[in-house]
Coordinates of N, CA, C and O in Angstrom, one line a residue:
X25 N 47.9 -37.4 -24.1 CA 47.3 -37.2 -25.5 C 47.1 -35.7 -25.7 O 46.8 -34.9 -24.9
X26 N 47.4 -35.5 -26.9 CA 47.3 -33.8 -27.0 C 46.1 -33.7 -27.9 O 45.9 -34.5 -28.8
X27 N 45.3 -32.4 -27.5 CA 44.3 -32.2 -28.7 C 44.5 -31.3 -29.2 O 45.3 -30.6 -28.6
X28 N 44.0 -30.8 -30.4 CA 44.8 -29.4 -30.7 C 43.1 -28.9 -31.8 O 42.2 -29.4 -32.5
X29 N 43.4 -27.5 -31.3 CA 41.7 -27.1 -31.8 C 42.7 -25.7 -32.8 O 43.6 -24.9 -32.3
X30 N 42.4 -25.8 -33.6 CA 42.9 -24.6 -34.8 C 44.6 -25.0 -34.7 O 45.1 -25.9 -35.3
X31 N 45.4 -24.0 -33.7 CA 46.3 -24.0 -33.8 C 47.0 -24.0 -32.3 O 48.2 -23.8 -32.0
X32 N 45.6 -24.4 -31.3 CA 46.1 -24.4 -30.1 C 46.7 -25.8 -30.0 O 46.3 -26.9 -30.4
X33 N 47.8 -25.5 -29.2 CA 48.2 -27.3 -28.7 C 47.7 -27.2 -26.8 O 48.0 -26.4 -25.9
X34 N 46.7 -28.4 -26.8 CA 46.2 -28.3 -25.3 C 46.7 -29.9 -24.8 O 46.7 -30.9 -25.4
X35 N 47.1 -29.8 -23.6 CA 47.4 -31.4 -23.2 C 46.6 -31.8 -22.2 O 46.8 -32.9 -21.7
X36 N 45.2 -30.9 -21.8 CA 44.4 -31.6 -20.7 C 42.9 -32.1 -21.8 O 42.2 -33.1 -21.6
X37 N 42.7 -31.1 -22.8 CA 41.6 -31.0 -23.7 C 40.4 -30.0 -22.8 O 40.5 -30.2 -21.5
X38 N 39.5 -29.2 -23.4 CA 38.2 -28.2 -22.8 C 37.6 -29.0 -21.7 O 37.5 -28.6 -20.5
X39 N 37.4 -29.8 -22.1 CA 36.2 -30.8 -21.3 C 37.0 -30.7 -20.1 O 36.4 -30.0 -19.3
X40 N 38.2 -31.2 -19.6 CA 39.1 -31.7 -18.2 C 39.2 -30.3 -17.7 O 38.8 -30.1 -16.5
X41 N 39.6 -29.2 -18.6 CA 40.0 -27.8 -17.8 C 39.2 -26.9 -17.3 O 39.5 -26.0 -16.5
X42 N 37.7 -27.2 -18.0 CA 36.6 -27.1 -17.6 C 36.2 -27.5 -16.7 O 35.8 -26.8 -15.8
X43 N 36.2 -28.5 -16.5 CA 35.8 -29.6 -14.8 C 36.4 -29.1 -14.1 O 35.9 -28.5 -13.1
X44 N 37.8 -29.2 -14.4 CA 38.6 -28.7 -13.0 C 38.5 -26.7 -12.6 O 38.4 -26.2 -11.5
X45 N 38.6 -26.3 -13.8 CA 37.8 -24.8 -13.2 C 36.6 -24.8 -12.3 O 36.6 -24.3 -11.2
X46 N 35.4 -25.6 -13.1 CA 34.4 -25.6 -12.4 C 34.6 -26.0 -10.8 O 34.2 -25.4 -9.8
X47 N 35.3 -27.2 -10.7 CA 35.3 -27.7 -9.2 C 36.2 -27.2 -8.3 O 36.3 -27.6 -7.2
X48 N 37.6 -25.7 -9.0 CA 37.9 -24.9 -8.4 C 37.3 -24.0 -7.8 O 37.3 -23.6 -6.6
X49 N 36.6 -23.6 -8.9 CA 35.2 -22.0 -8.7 C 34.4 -22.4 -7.5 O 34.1 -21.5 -6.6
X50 N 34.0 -24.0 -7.4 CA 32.8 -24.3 -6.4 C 33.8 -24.2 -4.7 O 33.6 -23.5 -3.7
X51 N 34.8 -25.2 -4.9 CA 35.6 -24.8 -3.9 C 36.0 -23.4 -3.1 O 36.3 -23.1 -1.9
X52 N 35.9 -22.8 -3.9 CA 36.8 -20.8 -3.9 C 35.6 -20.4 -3.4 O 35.6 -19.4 -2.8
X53 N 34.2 -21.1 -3.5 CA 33.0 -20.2 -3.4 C 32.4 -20.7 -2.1 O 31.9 -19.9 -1.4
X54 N 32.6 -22.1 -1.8 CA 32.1 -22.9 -0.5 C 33.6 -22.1 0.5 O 33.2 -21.7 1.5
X55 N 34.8 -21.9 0.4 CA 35.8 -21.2 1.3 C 35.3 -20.0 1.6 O 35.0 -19.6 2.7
X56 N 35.0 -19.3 0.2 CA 34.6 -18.2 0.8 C 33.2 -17.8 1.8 O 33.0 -16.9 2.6
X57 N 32.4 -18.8 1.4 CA 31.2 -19.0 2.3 C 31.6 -19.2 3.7 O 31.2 -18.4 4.6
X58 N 32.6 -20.4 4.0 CA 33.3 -20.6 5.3 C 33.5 -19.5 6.1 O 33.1 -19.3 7.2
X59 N 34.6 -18.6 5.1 CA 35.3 -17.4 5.9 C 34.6 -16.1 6.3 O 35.1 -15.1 6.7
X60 N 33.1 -16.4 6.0 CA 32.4 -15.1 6.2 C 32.3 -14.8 7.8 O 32.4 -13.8 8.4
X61 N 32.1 -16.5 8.5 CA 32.7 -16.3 10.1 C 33.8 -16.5 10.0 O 33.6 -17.1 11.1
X62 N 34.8 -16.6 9.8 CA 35.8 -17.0 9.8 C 36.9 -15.8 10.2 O 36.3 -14.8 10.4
X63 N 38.6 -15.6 10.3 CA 39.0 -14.7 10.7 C 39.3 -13.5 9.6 O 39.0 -13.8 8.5
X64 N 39.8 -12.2 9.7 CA 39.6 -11.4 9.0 C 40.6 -11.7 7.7 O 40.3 -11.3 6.6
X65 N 41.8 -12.4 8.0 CA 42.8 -12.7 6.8 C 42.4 -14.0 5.9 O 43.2 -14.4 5.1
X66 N 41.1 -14.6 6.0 CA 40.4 -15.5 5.4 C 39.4 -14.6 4.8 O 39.4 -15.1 3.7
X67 N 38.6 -13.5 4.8 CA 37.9 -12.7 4.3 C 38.5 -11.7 3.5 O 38.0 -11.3 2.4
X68 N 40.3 -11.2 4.2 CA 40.7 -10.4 3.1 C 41.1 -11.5 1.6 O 41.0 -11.2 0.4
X69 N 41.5 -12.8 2.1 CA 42.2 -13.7 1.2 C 41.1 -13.9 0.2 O 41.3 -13.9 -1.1
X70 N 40.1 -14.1 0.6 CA 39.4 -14.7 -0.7 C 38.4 -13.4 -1.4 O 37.7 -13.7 -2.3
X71 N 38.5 -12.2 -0.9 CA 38.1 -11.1 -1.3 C 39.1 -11.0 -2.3 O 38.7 -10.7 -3.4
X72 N 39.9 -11.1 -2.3 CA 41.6 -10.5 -3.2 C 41.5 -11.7 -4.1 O 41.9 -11.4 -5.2
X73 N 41.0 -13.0 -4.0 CA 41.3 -13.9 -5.0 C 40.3 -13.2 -6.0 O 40.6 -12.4 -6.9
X74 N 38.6 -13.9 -5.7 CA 37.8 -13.2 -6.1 C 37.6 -11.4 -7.2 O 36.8 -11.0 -8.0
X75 N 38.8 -11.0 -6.6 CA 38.7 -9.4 -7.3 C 39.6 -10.0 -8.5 O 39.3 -9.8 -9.7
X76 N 40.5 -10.8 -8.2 CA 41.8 -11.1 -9.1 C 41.1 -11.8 -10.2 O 41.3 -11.4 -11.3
X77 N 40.0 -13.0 -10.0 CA 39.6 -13.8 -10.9 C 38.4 -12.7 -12.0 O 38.0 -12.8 -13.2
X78 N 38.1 -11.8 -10.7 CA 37.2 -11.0 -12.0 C 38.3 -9.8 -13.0 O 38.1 -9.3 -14.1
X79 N 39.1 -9.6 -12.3 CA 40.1 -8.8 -13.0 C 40.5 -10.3 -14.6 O 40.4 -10.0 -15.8
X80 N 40.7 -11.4 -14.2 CA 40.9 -11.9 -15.2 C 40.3 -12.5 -16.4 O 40.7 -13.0 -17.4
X81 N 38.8 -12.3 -15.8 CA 37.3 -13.0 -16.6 C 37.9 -11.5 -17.3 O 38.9 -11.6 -18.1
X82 N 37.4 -10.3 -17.0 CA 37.2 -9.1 -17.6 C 38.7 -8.7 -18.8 O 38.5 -7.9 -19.7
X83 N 39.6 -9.2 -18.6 CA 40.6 -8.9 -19.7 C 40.3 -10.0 -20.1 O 39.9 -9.7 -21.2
X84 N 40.2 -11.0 -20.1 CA 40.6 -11.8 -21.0 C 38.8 -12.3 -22.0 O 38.5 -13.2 -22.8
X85 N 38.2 -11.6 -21.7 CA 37.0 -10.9 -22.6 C 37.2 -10.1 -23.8 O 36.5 -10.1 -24.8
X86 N 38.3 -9.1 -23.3 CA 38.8 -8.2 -24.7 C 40.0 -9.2 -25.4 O 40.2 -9.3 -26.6
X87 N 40.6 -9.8 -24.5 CA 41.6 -10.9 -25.5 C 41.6 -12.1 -25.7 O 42.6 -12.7 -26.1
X88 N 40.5 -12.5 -25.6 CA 40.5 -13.7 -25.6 C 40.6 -14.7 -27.2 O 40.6 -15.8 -27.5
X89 N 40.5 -13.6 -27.8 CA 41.0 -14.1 -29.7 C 42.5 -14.6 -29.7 O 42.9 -15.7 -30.0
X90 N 43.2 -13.4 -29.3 CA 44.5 -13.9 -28.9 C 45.1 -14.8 -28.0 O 46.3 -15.3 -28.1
X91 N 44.0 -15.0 -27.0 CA 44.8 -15.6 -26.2 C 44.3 -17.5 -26.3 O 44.8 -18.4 -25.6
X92 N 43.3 -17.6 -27.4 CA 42.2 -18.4 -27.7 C 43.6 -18.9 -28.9 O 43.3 -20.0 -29.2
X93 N 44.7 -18.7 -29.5 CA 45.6 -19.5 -30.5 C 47.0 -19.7 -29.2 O 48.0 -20.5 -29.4
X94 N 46.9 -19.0 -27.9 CA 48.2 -19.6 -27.1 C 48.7 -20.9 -26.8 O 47.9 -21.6 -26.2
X95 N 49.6 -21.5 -27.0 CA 49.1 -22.8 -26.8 C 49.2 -23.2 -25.3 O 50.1 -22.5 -24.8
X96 N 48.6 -24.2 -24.3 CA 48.2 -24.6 -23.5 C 48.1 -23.6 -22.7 O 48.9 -23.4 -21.8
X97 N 47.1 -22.5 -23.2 CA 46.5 -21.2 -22.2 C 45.5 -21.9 -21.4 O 45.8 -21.8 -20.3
X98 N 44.2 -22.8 -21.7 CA 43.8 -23.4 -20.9 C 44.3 -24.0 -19.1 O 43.9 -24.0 -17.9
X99 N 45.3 -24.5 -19.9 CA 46.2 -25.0 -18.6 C 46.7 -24.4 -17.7 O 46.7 -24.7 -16.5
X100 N 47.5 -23.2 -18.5 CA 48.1 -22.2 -17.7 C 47.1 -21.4 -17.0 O 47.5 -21.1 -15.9
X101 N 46.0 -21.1 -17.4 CA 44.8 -20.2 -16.5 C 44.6 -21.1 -15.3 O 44.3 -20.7 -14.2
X102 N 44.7 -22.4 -15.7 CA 44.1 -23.2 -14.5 C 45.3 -23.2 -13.6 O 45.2 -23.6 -12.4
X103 N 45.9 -23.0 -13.9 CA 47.5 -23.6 -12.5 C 47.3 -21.8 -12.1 O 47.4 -21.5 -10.9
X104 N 47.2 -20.7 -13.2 CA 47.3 -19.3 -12.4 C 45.9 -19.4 -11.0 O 46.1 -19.1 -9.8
X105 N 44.7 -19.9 -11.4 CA 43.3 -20.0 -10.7 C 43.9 -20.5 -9.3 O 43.8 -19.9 -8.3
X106 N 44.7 -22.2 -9.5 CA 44.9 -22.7 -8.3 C 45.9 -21.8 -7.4 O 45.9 -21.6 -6.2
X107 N 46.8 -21.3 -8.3 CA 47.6 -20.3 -7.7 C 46.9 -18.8 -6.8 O 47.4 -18.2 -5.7
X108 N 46.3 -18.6 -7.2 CA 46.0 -17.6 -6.7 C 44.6 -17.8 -5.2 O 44.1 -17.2 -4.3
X109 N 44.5 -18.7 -5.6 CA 43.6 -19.8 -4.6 C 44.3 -20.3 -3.6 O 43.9 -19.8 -2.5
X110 N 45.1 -21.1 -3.5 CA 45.3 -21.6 -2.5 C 46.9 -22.0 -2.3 O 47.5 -22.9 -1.7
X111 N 47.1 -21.0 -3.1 CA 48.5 -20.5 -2.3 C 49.1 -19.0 -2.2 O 50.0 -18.7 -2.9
X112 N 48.3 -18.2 -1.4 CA 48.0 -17.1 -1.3 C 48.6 -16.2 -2.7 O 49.5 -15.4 -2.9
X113 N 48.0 -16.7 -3.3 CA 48.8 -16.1 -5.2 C 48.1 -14.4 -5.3 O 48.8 -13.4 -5.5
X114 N 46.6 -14.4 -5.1 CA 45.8 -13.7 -4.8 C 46.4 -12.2 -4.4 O 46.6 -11.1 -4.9
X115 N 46.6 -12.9 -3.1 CA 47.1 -11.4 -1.9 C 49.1 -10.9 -2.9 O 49.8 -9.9 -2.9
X116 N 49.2 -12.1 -3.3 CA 50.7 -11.4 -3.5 C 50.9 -11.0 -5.2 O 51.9 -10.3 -5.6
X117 N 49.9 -11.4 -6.0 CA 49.8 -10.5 -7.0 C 49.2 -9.3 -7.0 O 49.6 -8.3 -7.6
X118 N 47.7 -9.2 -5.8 CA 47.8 -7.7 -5.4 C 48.5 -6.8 -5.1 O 48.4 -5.7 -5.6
X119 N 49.5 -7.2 -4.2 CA 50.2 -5.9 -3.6 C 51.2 -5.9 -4.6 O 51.7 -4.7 -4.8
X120 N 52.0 -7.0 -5.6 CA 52.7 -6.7 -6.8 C 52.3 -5.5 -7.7 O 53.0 -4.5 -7.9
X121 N 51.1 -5.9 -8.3 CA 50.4 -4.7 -9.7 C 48.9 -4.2 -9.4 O 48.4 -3.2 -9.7
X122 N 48.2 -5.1 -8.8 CA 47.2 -5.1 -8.6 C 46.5 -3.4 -7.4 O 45.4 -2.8 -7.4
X123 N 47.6 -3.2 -6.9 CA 47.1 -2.0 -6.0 C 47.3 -1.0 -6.7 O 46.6 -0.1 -6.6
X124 N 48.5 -1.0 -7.6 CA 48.5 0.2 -8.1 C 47.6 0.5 -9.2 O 47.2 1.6 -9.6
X125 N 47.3 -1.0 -9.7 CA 46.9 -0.5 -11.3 C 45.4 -0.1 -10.7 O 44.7 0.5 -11.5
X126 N 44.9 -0.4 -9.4 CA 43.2 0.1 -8.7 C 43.4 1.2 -8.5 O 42.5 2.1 -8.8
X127 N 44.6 1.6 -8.0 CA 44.9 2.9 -7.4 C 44.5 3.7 -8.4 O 43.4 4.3 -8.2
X128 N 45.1 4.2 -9.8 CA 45.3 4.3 -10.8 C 43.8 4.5 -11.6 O 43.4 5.4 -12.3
X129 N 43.2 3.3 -11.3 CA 41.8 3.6 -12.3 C 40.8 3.9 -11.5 O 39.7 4.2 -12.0
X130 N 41.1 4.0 -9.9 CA 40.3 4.8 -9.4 C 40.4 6.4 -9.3 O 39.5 7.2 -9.1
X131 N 41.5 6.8 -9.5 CA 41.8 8.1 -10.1 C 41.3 8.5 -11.3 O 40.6 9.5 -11.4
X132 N 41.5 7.9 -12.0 CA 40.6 8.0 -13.6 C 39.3 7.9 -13.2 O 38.7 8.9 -13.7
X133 N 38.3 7.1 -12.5 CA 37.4 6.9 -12.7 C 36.3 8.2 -11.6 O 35.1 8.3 -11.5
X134 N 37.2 8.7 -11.0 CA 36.6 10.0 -10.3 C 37.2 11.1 -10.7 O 37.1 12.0 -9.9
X135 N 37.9 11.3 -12.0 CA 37.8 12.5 -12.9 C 36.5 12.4 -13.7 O 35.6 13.1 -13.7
X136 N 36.6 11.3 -14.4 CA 35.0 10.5 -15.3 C 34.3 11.5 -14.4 O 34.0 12.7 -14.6
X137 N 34.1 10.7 -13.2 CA 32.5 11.0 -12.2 C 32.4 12.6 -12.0 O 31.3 13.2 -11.8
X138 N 33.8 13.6 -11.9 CA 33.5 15.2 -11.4 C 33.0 15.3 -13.1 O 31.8 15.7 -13.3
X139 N 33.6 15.1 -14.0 CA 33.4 15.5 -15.5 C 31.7 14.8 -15.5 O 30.9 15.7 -15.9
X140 N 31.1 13.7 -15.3 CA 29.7 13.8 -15.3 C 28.9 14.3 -14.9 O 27.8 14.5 -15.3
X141 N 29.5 14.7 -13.6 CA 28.2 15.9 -12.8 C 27.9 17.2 -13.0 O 27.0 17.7 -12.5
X142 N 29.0 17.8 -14.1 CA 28.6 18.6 -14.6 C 27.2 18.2 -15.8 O 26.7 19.2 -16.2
X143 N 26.6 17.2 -16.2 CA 25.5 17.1 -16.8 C 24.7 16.9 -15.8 O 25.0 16.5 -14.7
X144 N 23.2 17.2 -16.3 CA 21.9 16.8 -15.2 C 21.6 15.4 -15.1 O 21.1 14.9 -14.1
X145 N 21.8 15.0 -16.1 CA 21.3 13.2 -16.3 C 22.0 12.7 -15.5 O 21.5 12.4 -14.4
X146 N 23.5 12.5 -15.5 CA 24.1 11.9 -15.2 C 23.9 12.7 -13.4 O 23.6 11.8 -12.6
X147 N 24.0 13.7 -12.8 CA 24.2 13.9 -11.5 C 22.8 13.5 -10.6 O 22.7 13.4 -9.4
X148 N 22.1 13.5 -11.4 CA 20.8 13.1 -10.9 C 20.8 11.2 -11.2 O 20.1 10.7 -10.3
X149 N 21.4 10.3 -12.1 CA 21.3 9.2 -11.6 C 22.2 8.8 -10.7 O 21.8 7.8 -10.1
X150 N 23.4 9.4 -10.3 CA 24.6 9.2 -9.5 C 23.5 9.8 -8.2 O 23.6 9.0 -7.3
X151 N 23.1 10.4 -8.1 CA 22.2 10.7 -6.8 C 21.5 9.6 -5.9 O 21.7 9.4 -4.7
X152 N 20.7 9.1 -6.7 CA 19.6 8.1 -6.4 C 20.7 6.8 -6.6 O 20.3 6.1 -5.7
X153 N 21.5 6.3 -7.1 CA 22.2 5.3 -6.8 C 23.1 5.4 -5.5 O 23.5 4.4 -4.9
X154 N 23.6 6.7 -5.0 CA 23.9 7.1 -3.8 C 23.0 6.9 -2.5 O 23.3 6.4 -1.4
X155 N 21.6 7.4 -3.1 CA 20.8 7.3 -2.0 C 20.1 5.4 -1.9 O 19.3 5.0 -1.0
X156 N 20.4 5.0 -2.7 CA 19.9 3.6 -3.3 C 20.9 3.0 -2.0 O 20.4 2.4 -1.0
X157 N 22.3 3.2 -2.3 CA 23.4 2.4 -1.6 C 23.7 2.9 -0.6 O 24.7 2.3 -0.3
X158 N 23.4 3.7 0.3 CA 23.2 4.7 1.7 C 22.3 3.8 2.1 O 22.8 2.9 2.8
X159 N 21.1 3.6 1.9 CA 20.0 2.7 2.5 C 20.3 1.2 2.3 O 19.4 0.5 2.6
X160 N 21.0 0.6 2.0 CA 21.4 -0.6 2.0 C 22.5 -1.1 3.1 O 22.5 -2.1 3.8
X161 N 23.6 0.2 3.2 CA 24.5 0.1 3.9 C 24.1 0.4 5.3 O 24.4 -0.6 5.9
X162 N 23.6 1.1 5.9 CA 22.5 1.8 7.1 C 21.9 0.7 7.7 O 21.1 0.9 8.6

């Protein structure tokens, strides 16, 4: 049965793709609980899914207008979720775009940080969140 909300055409409907996200998410979150003893390519694996899923919450926050008329985008997010979950989708979309495009904005984002420290505000809260996360790490 197809539902169709404006101009999307969906074949599972909100309610089903919702469930099954949710009972992805709980799964992805009890593995990664597992793998905390677990071996280190279980720790990198679900670190990499995890980074990937917030890489995809976070864009698809700026597009989600657009991507809110795709038709069966619902669906397709969920088969990308299982994918990158549990069949190492994760680790191999990283080393595809995902390294470079970190690589890349972490360069950007430590020109940002020398260009803020020339102000006092800013080098004085970058201090204390330094010294904040020094004592956590320790």
């Amino acid at each position: 049965i197809f539902f169709s909300r404006r101009s999307e055409i969906m074949f599972l409907g909100d309610g089903f793709t919702t469930f099954v996200t949710t009972i992805l998410l709980v799964a992805g979150g009890y593995s990664t609980y597992k793998s905390i003893d677990g071996s280190d390519s279980d720790k990198k694996h679900w670190l990499t899914f995890w980074m990937m899923y917030g890489v995809i919450q976070f864009a698809e926050f700026f597009l989600n207008y657009m991507l809110y008329w795709m038709p069966f985008y619902n669906e397709l997010k969920l088969g990308l979720y299982v994918y990158l979950a549990f069949f190492d989708g994760a680790t191999k979309v990283y080393e595809l775009v995902g390294k470079q495009g970190f690589k890349k904005a972490e360069e950007g984002i430590a020109q940002l940080h020398e260009k803020g420290m020339q102000n006092e505000q800013y080098k004085m809260l970058s201090e204390r969140i330094e010294s904040i996360t020094n004592k956590k790490t320790n």
